[in-house]
Coordinates of C-alpha atoms and ligand atoms in Angstrom, one line a residue:
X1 CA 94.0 123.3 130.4
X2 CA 95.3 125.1 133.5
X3 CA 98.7 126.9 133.8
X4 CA 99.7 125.4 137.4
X5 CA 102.1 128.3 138.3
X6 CA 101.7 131.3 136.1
X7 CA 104.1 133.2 137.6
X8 CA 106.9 130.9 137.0
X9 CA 109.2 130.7 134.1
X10 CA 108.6 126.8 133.7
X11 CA 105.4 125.1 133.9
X12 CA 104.2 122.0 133.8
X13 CA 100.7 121.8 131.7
X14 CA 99.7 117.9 131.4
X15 CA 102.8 116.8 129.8
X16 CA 103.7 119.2 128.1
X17 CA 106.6 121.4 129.6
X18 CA 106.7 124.7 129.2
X19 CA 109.7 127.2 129.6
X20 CA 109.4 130.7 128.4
X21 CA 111.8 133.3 127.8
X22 CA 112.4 136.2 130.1
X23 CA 112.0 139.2 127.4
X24 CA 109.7 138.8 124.2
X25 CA 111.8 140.0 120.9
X26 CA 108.5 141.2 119.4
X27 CA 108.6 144.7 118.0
X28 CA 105.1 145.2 117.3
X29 CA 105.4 148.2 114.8
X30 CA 107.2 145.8 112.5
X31 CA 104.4 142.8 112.9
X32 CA 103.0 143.4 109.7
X33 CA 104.3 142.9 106.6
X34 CA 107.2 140.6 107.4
X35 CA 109.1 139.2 104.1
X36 CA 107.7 135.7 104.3
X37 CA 109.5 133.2 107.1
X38 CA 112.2 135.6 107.5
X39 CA 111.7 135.9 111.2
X40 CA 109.9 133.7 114.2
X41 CA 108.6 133.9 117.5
X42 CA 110.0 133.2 120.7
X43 CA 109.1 130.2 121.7
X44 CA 108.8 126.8 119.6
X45 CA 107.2 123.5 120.4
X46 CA 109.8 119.9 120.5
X47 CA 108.9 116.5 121.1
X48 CA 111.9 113.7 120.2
X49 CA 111.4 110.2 119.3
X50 CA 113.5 107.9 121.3
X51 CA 113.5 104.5 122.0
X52 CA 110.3 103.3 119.8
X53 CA 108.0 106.0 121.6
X54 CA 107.4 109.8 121.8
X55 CA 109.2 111.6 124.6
X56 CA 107.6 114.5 127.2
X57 CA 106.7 117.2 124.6
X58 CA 108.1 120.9 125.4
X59 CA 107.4 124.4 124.6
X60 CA 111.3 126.5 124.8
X61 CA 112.5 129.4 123.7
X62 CA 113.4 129.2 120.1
X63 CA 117.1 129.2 119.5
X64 CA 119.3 127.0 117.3
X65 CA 119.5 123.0 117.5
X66 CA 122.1 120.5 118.9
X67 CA 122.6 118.0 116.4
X68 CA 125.2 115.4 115.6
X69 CA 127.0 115.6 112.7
X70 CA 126.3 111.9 111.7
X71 CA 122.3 113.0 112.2
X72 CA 119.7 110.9 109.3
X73 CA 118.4 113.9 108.5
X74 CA 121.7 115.5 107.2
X75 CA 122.7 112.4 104.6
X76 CA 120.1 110.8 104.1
X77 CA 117.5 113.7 104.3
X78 CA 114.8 111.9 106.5
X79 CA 112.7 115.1 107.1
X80 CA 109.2 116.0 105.9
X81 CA 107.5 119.0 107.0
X82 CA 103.7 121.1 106.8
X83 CA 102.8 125.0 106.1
X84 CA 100.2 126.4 107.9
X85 CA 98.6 129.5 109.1
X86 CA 97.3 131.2 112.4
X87 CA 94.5 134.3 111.7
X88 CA 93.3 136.5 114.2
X89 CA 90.1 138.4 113.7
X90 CA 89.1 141.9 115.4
X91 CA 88.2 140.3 118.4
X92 CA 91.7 139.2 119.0
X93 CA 90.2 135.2 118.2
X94 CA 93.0 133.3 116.6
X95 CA 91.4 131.0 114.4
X96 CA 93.5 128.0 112.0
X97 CA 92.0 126.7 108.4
X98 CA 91.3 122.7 108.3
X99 CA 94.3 121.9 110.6
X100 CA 92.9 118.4 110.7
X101 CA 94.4 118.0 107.0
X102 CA 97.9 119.5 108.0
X103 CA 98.2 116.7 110.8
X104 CA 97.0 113.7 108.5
X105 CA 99.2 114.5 105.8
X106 CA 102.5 115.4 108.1
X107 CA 102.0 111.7 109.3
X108 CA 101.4 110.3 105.7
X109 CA 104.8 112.3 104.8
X110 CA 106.5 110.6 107.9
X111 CA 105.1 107.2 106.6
X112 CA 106.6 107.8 102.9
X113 CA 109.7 108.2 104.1
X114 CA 109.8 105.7 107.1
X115 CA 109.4 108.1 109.8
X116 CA 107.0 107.6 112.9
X117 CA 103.9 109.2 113.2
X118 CA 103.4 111.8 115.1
X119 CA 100.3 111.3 118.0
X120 CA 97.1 113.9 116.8
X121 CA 96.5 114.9 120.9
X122 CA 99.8 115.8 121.0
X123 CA 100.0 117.5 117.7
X124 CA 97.0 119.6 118.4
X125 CA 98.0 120.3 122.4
X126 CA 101.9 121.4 121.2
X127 CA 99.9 123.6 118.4
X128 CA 97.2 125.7 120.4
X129 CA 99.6 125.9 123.6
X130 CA 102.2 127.6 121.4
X131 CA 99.8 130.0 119.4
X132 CA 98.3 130.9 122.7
X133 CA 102.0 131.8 124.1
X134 CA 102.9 133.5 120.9
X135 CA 99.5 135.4 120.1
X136 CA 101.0 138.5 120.5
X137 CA 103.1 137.9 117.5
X138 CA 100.1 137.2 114.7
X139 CA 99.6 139.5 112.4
X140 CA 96.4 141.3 111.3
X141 CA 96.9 143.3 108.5
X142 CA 94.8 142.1 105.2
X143 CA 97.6 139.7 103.6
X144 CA 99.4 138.7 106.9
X145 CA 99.4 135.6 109.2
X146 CA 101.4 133.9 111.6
X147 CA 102.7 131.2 109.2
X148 CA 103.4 127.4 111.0
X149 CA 105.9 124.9 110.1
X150 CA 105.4 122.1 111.7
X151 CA 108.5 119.7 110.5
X152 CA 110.2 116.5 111.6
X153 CA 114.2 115.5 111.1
X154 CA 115.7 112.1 111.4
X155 CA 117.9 113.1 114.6
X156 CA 119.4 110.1 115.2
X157 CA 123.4 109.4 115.1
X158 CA 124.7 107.3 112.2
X159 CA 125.3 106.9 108.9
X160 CA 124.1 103.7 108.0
X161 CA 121.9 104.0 105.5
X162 CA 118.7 102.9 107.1
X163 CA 115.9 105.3 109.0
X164 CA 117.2 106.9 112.0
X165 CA 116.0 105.5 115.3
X166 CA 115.7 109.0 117.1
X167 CA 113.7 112.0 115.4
X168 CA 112.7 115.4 116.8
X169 CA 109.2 116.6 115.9
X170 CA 109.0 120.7 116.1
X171 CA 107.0 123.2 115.7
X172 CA 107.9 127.2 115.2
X173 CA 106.2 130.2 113.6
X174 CA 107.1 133.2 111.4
X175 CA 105.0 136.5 110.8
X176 CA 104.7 136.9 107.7
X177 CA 103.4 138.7 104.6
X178 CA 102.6 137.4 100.9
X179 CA 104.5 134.6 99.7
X180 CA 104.2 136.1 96.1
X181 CA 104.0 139.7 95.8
X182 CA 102.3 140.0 92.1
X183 CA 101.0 137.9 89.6
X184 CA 103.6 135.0 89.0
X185 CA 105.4 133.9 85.4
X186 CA 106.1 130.2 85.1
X187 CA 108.3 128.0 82.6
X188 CA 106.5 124.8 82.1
X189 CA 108.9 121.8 82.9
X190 CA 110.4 120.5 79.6
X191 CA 113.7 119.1 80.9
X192 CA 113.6 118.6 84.6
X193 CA 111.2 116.7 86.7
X194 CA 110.2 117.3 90.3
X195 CA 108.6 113.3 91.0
X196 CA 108.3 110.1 89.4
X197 CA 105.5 107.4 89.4
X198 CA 106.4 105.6 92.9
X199 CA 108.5 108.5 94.3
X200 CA 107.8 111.0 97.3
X201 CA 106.1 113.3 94.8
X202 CA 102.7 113.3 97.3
X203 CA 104.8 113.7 100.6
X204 CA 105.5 117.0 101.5
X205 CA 108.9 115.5 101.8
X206 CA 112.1 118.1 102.5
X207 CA 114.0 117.3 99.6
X208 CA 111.2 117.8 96.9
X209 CA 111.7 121.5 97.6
X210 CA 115.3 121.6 97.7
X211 CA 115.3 119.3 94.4
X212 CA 113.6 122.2 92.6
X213 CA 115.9 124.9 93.5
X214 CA 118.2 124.0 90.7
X215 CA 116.1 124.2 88.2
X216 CA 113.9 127.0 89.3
X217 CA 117.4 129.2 89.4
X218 CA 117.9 129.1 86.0
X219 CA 113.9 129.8 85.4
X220 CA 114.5 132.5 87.5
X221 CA 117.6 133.7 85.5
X222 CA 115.2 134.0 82.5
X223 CA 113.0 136.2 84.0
X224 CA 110.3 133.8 85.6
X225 CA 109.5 132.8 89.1
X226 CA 108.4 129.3 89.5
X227 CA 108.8 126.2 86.8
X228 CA 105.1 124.2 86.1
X229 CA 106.0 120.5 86.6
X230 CA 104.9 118.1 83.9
X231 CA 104.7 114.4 83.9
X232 CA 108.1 112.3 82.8
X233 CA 107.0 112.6 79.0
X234 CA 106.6 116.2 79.8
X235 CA 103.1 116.2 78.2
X236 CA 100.5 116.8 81.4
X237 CA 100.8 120.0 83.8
X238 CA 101.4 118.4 86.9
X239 CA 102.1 121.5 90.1
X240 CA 104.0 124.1 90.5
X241 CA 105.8 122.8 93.6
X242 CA 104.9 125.6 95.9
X243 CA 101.4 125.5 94.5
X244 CA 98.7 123.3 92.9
X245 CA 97.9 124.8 89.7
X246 CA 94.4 125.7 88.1
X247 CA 93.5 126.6 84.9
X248 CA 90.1 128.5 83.5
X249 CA 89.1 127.7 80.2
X250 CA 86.0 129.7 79.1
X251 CA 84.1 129.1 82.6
X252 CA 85.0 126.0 83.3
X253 CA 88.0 125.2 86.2
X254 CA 90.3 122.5 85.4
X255 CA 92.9 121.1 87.9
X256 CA 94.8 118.0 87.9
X257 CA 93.7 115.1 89.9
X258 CA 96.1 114.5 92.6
X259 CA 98.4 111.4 92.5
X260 CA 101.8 109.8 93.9
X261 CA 103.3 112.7 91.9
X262 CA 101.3 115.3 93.1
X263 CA 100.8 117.1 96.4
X264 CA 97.1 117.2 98.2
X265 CA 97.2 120.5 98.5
X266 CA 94.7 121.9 101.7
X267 CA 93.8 124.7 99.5
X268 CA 93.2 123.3 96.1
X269 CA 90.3 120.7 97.7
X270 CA 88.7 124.0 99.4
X271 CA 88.8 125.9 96.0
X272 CA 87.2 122.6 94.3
X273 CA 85.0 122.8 97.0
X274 CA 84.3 126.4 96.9
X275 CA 83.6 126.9 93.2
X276 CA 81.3 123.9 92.9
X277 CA 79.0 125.5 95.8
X278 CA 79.6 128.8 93.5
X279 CA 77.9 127.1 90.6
X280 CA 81.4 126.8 88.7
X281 CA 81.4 123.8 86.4
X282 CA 85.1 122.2 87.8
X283 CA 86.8 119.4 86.1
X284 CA 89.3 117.2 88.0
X285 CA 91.2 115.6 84.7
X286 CA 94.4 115.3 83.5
X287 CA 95.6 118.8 81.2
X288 CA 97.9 118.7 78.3
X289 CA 100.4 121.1 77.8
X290 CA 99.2 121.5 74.2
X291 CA 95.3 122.1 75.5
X292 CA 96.2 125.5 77.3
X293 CA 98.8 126.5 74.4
X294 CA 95.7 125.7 72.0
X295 CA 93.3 127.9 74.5
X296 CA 96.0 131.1 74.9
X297 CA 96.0 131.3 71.1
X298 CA 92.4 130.7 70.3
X299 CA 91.4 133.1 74.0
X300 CA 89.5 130.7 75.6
X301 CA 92.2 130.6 78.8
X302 CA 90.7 133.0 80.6
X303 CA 92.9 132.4 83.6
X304 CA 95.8 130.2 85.4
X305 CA 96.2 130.5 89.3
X306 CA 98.2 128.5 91.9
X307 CA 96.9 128.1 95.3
X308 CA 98.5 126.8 98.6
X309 CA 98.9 127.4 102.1
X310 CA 101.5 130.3 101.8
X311 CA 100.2 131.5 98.2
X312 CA 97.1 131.9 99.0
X313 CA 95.9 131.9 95.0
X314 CA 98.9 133.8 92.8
X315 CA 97.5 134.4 89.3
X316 CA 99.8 133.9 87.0
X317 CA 100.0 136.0 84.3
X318 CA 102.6 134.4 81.5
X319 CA 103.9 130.7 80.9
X320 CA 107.0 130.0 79.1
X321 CA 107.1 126.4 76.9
X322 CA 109.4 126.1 74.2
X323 CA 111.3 129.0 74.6
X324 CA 108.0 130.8 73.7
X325 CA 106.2 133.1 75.8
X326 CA 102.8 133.6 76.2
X327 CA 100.6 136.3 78.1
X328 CA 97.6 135.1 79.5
X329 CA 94.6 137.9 78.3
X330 CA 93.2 139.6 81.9
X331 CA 89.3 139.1 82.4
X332 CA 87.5 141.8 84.3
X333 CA 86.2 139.3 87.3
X334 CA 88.3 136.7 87.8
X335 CA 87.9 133.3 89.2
X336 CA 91.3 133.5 91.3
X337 CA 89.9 137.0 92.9
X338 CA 87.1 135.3 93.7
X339 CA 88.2 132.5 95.7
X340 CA 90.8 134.0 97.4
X341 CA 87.8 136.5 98.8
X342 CA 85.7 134.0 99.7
X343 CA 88.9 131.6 101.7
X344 CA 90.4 134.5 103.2
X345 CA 87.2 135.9 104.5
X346 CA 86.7 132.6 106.1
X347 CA 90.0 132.4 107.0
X348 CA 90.0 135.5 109.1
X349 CA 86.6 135.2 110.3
X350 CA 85.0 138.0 108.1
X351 CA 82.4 135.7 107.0
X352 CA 80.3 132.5 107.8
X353 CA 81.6 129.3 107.5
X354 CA 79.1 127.1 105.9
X355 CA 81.9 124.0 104.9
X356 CA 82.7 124.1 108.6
X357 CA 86.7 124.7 107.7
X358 CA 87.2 127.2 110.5
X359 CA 88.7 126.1 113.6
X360 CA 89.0 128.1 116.7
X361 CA 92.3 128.1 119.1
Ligands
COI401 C1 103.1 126.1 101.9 O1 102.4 126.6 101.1 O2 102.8 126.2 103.1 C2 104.3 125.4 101.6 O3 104.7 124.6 102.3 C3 105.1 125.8 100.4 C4 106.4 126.4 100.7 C5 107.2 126.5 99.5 C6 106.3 127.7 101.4

């Protein structure tokens, strides 16, 4: 696509509209390393939904929203969102990891919860026109990325309780550095639940995040950092809510199949993917609570790990159940260093690509 009048401060590009702003806020020096999605770019990418179609999409500077107060999103919490990532390598390429997936499940979200779905061309136009304005502003120190949250709100006025009939799509973007810092401890879920069999569990829905902070608080307040869902009788390890949870026992790699309870995470099918062309027997089945308590004691749990989109794969090193903690042994070559190697280097375009994941911008 051709830029029509470079030298202008708005644009028109096809139909997507394009003001920028006059003088970047980028400070360089302080690209790397970012506390994660503390800060963002300039610009961000808008599109509203208005009557029963998608309006001219726009690229503007990135400031704060006018909404009504009466707005879906804010009462009845309409508002589903996806995390992704931009990489550059050290030819200045930017490149983006399966964003195919991100853009089927943000409309599979939007479907759960009775939101419109937002058009691919335009989804993928909005996303490389804004990494191309903001390219300056990716990170490429080992650890760092431009991370991508793509979200939609119920904008609409009213407080009916019905879907809104106005919604604003957006995207905006955040340097950042590791979402976890160090191996993770987890409290597995005893009490609380994050989904239920019917519920938004699968959606990458707002309010499953916010549901959890509750809970994770007073995990936190005992020393963990993130609670390991279970199913309602509390039985079968479920996710972790920012991650998908594996488990090693012996050699084997055991994960949970996903469900209407459980997120498709991008990176879980990659590291299924990637350890079965590593010759690592995997096993998608259900896991019982009581199976990895058996394996820490007996020392065949060689490892746990979560993986996602900003995660990455976090080891974790202790789990909490029952008010009893246990410390998962260390292995010398671990399954979670492994695959994080082997995504990352595809991610930043350090090595080949054979499952064709890699998608350049
Ligand atoms: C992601 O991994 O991108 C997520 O959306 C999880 C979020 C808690 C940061």
């Amino acid at each position: 696509m051709q830029n029509t009048h470079t030298n202008m401060e708005t644009t028109i590009l096809s139909a997507l509209k394009i003001k920028k702003i006059k003088k970047s806020k980028l400070d360089k020096a302080t690209l790397n390393n970012r506390k994660f999605g503390s800060t963002f770019t300039d610009h961000l990418f808008i599109c509203t939904f208005k009557n029963g179609k998608w309006q001219k999409p726009k690229i503007k500077p990135y400031k704060p929203l006018k909404l009504e107060p009466s707005a879906r999103v804010f009462h009845y919490g309409q508002a589903v969102f996806e995390g992704m990532k931009a990489y550059k390598d050290n030819t200045d390429q930017i490149w983006l990891f399966r964003p195919d997936e991100n853009q089927l499940r943000i409309n599979a979200s939007a479907k759960r919860l009775a939101m419109p779905e937002f058009p691919k061309e335009l989804f993928f136009e909005g996303l490389e026109t804004l990494l191309k304005i903001e390219r300056d502003w990716i990170p490429t120190e080992d650890g760092n990325s431009l991370y991508i949250r793509p979200f939609m709100i119920a904008s609409g006025k009213g407080i009916f309780a019905a879907p809104s009939e106005e919604y604003t799509f957006m995207i905006i973007c955040s340097p950042s550095g590791k979402y976890y810092t160090k191996d993770v401890q987890v409290v597995i879920a005893e009490y609380y639940s994050r989904a239920a069999n019917g519920g938004v569990g699968a959606a990458k829905a707002a309010g499953n995040y916010g549901a959890q902070f509750y809970p994770t608080q007073k995990a936190i307040a005992q020393g963990y950092d993130q609670i390991i869902w279970t199913d309602s009788n509390h039985e079968y390890l479920e996710e972790a809510g920012t991650m998908n949870v594996f488990f090693r026992i012996n050699d084997t790699l055991i994960t949970a199949p996903t469900s209407e309870r459980i997120l498709d995470g991008i990176t879980r099918k990659s590291i299924i993917a990637i350890a079965k062309a590593s010759g690592i027997k995997v096993e998608v089945r259900k896991i019982k609570v009581t199976e990895i308590k058996e394996a820490v004691k007996n020392g065949t749990l060689k490892e746990m790990f979560g993986s996602g989109t900003a995660a990455v794969v976090t080891p974790i090193s202790h789990f909490s159940h029952q008010n009893t903690d246990y410390e998962i042994a260390q292995v010398k070559s671990r399954y979670s260093d492994l695959f994080k190697k082997i995504l990352t280097d595809i991610q930043y375009n350090k090595s080949e690509d054979k499952f064709g994941w890699r998608y350049k911008v």
